[in-house]
Tab-separated table of C-alpha atoms and ligand atoms in Angstrom:
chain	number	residue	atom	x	y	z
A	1	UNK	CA	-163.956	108.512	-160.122
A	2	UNK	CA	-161.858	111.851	-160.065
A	3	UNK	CA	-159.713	112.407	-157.634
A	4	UNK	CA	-159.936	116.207	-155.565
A	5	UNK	CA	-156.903	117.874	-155.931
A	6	UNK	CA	-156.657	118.016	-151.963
A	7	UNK	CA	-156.659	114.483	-152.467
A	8	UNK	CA	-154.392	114.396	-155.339
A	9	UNK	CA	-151.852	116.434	-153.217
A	10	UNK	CA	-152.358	114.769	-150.001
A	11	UNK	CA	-151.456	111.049	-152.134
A	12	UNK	CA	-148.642	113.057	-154.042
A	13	UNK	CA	-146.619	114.101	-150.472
A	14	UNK	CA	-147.732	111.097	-148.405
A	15	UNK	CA	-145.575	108.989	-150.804
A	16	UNK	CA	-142.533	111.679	-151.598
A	17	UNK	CA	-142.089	112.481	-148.368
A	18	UNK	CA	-138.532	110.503	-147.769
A	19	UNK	CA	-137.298	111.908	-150.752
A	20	UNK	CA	-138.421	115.612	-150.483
A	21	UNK	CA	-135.331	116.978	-149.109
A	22	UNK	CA	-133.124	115.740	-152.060
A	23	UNK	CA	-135.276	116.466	-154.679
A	24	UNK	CA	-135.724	120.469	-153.165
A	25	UNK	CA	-132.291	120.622	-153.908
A	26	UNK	CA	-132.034	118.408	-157.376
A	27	UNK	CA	-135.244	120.388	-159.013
A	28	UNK	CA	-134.277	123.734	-158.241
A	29	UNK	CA	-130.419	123.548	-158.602
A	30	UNK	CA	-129.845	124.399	-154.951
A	31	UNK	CA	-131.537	127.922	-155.683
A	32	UNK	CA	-134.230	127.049	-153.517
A	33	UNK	CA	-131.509	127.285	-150.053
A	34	UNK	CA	-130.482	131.275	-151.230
A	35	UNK	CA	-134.749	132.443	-151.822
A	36	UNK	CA	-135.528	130.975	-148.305
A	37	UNK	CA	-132.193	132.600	-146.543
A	38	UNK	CA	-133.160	136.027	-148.738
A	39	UNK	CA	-137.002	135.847	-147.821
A	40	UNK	CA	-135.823	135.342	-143.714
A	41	UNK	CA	-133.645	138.575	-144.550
A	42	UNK	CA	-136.506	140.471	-145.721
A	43	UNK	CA	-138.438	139.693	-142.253
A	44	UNK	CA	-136.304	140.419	-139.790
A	45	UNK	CA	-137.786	138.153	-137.344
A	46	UNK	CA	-137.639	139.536	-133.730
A	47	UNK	CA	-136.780	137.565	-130.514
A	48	UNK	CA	-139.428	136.158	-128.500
A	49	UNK	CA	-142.587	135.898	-131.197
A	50	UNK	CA	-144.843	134.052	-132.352
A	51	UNK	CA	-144.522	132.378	-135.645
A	52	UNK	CA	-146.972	129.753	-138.427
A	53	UNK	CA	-145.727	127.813	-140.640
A	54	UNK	CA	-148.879	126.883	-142.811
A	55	UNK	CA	-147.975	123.653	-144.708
A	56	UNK	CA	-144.827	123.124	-143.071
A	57	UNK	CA	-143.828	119.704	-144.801
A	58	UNK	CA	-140.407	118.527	-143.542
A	59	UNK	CA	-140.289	121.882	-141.608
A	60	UNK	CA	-137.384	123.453	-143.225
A	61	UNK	CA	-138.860	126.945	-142.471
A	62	UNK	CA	-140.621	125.970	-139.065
A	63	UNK	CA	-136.859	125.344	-137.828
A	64	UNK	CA	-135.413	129.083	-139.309
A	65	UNK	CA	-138.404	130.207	-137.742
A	66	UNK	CA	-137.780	128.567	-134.732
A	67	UNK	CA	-133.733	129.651	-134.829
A	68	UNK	CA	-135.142	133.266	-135.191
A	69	UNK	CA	-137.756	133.958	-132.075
A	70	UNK	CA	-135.175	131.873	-130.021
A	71	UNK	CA	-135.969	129.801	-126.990
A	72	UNK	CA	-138.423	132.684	-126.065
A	73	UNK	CA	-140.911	132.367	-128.732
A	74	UNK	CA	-142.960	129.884	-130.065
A	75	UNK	CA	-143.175	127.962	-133.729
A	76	UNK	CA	-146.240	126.108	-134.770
A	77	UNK	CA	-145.864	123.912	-138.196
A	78	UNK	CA	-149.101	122.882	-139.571
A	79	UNK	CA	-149.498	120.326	-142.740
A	80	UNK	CA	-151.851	117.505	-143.519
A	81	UNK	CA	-149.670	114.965	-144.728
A	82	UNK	CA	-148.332	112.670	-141.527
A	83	UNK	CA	-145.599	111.129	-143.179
A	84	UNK	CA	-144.387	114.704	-144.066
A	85	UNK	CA	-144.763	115.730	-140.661
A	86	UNK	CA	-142.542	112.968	-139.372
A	87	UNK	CA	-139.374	113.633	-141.384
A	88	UNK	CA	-139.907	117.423	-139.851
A	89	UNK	CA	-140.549	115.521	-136.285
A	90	UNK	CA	-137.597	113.963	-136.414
A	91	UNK	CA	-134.954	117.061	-137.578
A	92	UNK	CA	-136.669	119.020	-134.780
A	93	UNK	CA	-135.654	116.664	-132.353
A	94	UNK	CA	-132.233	116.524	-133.161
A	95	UNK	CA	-131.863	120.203	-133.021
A	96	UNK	CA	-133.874	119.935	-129.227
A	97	UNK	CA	-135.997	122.894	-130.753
A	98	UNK	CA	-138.457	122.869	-127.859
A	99	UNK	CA	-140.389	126.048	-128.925
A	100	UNK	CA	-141.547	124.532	-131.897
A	101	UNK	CA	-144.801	121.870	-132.230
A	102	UNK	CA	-145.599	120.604	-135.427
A	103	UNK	CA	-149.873	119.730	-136.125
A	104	UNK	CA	-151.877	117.758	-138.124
A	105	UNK	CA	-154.024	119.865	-139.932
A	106	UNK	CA	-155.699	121.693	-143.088
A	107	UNK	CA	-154.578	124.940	-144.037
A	108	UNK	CA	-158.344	125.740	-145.640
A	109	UNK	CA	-159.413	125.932	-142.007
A	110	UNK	CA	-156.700	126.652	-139.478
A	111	UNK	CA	-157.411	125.319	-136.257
A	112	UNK	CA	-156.494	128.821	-134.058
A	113	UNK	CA	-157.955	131.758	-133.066
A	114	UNK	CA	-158.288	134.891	-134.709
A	115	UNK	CA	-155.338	137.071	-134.215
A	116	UNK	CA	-152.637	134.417	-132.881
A	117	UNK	CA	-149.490	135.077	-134.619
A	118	UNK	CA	-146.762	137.848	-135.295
A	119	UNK	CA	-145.968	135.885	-138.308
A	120	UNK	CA	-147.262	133.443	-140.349
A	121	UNK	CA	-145.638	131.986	-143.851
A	122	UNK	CA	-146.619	129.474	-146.000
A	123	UNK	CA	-143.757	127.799	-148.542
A	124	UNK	CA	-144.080	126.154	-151.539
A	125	UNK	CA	-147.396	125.238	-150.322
A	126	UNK	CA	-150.146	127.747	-151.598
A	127	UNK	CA	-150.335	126.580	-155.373
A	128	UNK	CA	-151.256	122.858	-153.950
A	129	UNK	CA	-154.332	124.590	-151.909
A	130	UNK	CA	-157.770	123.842	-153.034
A	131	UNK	CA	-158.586	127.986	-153.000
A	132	UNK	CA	-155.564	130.176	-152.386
A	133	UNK	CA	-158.046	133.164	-151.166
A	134	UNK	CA	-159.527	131.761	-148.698
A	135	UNK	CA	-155.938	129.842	-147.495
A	136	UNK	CA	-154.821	133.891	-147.878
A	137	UNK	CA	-157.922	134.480	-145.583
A	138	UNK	CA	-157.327	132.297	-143.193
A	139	UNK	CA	-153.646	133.883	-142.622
A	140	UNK	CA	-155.044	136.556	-142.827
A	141	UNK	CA	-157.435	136.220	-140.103
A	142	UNK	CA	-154.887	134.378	-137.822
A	143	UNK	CA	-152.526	136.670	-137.672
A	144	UNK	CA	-151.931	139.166	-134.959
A	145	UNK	CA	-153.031	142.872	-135.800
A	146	UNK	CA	-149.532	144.429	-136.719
A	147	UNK	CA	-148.405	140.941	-137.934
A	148	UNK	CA	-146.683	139.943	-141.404
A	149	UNK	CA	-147.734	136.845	-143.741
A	150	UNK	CA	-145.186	135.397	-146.258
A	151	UNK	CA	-145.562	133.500	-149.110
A	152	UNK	CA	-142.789	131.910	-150.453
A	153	UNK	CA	-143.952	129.845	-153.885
A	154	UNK	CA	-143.099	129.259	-157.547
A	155	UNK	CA	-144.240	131.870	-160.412
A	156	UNK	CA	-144.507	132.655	-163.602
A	157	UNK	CA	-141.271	133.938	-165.487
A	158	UNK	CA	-141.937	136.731	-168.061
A	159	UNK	CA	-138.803	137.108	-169.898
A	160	UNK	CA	-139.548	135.410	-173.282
A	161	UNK	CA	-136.945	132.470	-174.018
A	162	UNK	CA	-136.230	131.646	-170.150
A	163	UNK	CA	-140.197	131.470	-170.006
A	164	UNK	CA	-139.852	128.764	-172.232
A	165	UNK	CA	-136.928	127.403	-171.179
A	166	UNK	CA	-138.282	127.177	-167.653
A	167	UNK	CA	-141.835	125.414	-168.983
A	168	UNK	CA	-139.606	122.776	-170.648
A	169	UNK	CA	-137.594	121.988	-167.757
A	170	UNK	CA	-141.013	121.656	-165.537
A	171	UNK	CA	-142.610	119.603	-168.108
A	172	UNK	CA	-140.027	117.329	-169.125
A	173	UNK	CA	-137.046	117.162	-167.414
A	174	UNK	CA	-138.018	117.887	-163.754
A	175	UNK	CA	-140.115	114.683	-163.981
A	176	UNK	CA	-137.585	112.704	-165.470
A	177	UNK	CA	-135.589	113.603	-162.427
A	178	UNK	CA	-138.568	112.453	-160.057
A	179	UNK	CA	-138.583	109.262	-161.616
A	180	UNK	CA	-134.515	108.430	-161.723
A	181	UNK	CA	-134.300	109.972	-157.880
A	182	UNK	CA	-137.393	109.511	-156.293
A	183	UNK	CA	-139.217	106.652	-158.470
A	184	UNK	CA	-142.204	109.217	-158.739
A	185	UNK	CA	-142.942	110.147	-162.063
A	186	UNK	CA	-146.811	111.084	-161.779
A	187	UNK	CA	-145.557	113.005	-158.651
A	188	UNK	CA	-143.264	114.933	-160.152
A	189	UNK	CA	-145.372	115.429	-163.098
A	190	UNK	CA	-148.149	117.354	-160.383
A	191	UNK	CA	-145.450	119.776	-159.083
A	192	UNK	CA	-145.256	120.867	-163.010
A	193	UNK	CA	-149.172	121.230	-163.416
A	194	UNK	CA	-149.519	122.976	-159.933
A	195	UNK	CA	-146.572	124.992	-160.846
A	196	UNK	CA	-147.748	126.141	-164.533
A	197	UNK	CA	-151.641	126.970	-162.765
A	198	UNK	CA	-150.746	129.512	-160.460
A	199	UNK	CA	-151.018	133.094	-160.767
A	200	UNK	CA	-147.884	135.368	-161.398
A	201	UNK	CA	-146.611	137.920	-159.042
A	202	UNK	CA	-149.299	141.059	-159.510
A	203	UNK	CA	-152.119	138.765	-159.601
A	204	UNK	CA	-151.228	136.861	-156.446
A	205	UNK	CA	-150.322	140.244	-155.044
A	206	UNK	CA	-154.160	141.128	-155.664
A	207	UNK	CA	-155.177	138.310	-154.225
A	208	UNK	CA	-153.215	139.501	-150.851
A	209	UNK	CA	-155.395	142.639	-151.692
A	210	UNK	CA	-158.722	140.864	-151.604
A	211	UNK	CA	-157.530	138.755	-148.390
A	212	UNK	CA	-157.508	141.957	-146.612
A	213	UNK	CA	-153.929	142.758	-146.718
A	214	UNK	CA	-151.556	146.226	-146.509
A	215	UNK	CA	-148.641	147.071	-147.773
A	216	UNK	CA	-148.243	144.183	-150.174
A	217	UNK	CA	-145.081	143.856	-151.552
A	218	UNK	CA	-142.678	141.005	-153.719
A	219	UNK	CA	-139.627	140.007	-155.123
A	220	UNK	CA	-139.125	137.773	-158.083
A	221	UNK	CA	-135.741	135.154	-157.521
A	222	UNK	CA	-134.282	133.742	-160.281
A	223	UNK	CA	-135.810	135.344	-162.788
A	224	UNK	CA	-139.087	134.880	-161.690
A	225	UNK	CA	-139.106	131.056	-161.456
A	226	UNK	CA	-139.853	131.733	-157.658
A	227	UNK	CA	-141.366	135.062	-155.325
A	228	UNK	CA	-141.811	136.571	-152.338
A	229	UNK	CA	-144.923	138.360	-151.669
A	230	UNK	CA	-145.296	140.326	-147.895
A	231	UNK	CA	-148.467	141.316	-146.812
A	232	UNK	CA	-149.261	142.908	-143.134
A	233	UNK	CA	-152.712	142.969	-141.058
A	234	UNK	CA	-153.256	146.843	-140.159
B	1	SAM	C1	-144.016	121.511	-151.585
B	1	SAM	S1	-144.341	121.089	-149.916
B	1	SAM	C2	-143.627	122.439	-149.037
B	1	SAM	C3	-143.078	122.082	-147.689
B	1	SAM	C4	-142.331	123.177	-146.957
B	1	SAM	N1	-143.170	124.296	-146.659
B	1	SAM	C5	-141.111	123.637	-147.711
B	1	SAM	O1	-140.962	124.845	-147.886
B	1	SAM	O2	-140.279	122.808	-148.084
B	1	SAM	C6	-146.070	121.415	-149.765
B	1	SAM	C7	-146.662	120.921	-148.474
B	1	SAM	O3	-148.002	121.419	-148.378
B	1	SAM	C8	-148.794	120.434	-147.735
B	1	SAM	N2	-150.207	120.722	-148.039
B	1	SAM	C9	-150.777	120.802	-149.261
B	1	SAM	N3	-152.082	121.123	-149.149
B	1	SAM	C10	-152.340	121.254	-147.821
B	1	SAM	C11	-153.494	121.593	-147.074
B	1	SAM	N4	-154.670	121.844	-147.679
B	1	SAM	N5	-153.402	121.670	-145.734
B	1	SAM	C12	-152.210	121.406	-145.109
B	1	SAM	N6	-151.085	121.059	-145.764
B	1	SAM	C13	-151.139	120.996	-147.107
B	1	SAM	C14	-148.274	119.121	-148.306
B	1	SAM	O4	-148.619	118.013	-147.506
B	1	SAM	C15	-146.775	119.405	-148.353
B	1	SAM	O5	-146.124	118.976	-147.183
């Protein structure tokens, strides 16, 4: 029988999870470390909020987050894969971030109340969603009047010869690496077919739209190989 994708992607981090950190850095050539430290720029986090990180993994961004409001505010990390959550579980700890809890759950149906959050972001997470809108909607619908969601994800390059250059890499070599590195070949060979499926900037910028969000705006990095995209709740 065919697997879901929900199930596909909940198999594909349950058994990457030890490795995640050092491939993040392998498969994207270190870029990935500048987009996240450029995308916290761009928000300008204040002292004191409240923050979401929707499919938090090893909770890279839940601790940034959690640096930003301070011992004032509050981080929730959210994912669905456990073993995921305890490589996050146990970096939190070391850095005695007590503002910050990380949950069990699925980002299709977020386990809060409507308008909880100043912020909420979701990284590298959104193309492995069942439905992006209604993951968009869900942000949407937790977040605090006022508040600003962030989507940090791959895209879709457009200038012709890195386009292709870029497919190659996530088709052939990326796995390779995933199978020298992390002994995960059909893993690795996912993040490529999640990766070439989701939409480029304007169209996920729509999609923002249709969620019900303002002022949408984003920023390719690296030529488009990742983006930002900012929405607010009026
Ligand atoms: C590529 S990792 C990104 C982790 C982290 N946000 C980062 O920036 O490094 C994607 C994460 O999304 C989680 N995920 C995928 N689908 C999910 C869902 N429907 N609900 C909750 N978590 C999900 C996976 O378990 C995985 O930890």
């Amino acid at each position: 029988m065919q697997q879901s994708k929900e199930q596909r992607v909940h198999n594909v981090f349950e058994k990457i999870s030890d490795n995640y950190d050092k491939m993040n850095s392998v498969i994207s050539f270190q870029q990935h470390i500048k987009w996240r430290k450029d995308t916290m720029r761009r928000m300008n986090v204040q002292p004191g909020s409240k923050a979401l990180d929707v499919c938090c993994g090893t909770a890279d961004w839940t601790i940034a987050l959690a640096e930003a409001v301070g011992p004032a505010g509050k981080v929730t990390g959210l994912d669905f894969s456990q073993n995921m959550l305890n490589v996050g579980k146990e970096k939190v700890k070391d850095l005695g971030l007590e503002q910050v809890t990380l949950i069990h759950g699925n980002a299709m149906e977020l386990p809060f109340p409507d308008n909880s959050f100043d912020y909420v972001t979701i990284g590298f997470g959104l193309r492995n969603v069942p439905d992006y809108l209604q993951v968009l909607k869900e942000i949407y619908r937790v977040l605090k009047p006022g508040g600003m969601a962030v989507c940090l994800e791959t895209s879709q390059p457009t200038l012709i010869g890195y386009k292709q250059l870029y497919y190659f890499y996530f088709r052939f070599i990326m796995p390779l690496f995933g199978k020298l590195l992390a002994k995960s070949y059909r893993e690795y060979a996912w993040l490529h077919e999640s990766a070439r499926d989701f939409p480029g900037m304007r169209e996920l910028a729509k999609l923002f739209e249709r969620a019900g969000f303002n002022d949408v705006k984003y920023k390719p990095y690296s030529g488009g190989a990742a983006a930002v995209h900012i929405g607010k709740k009026k």
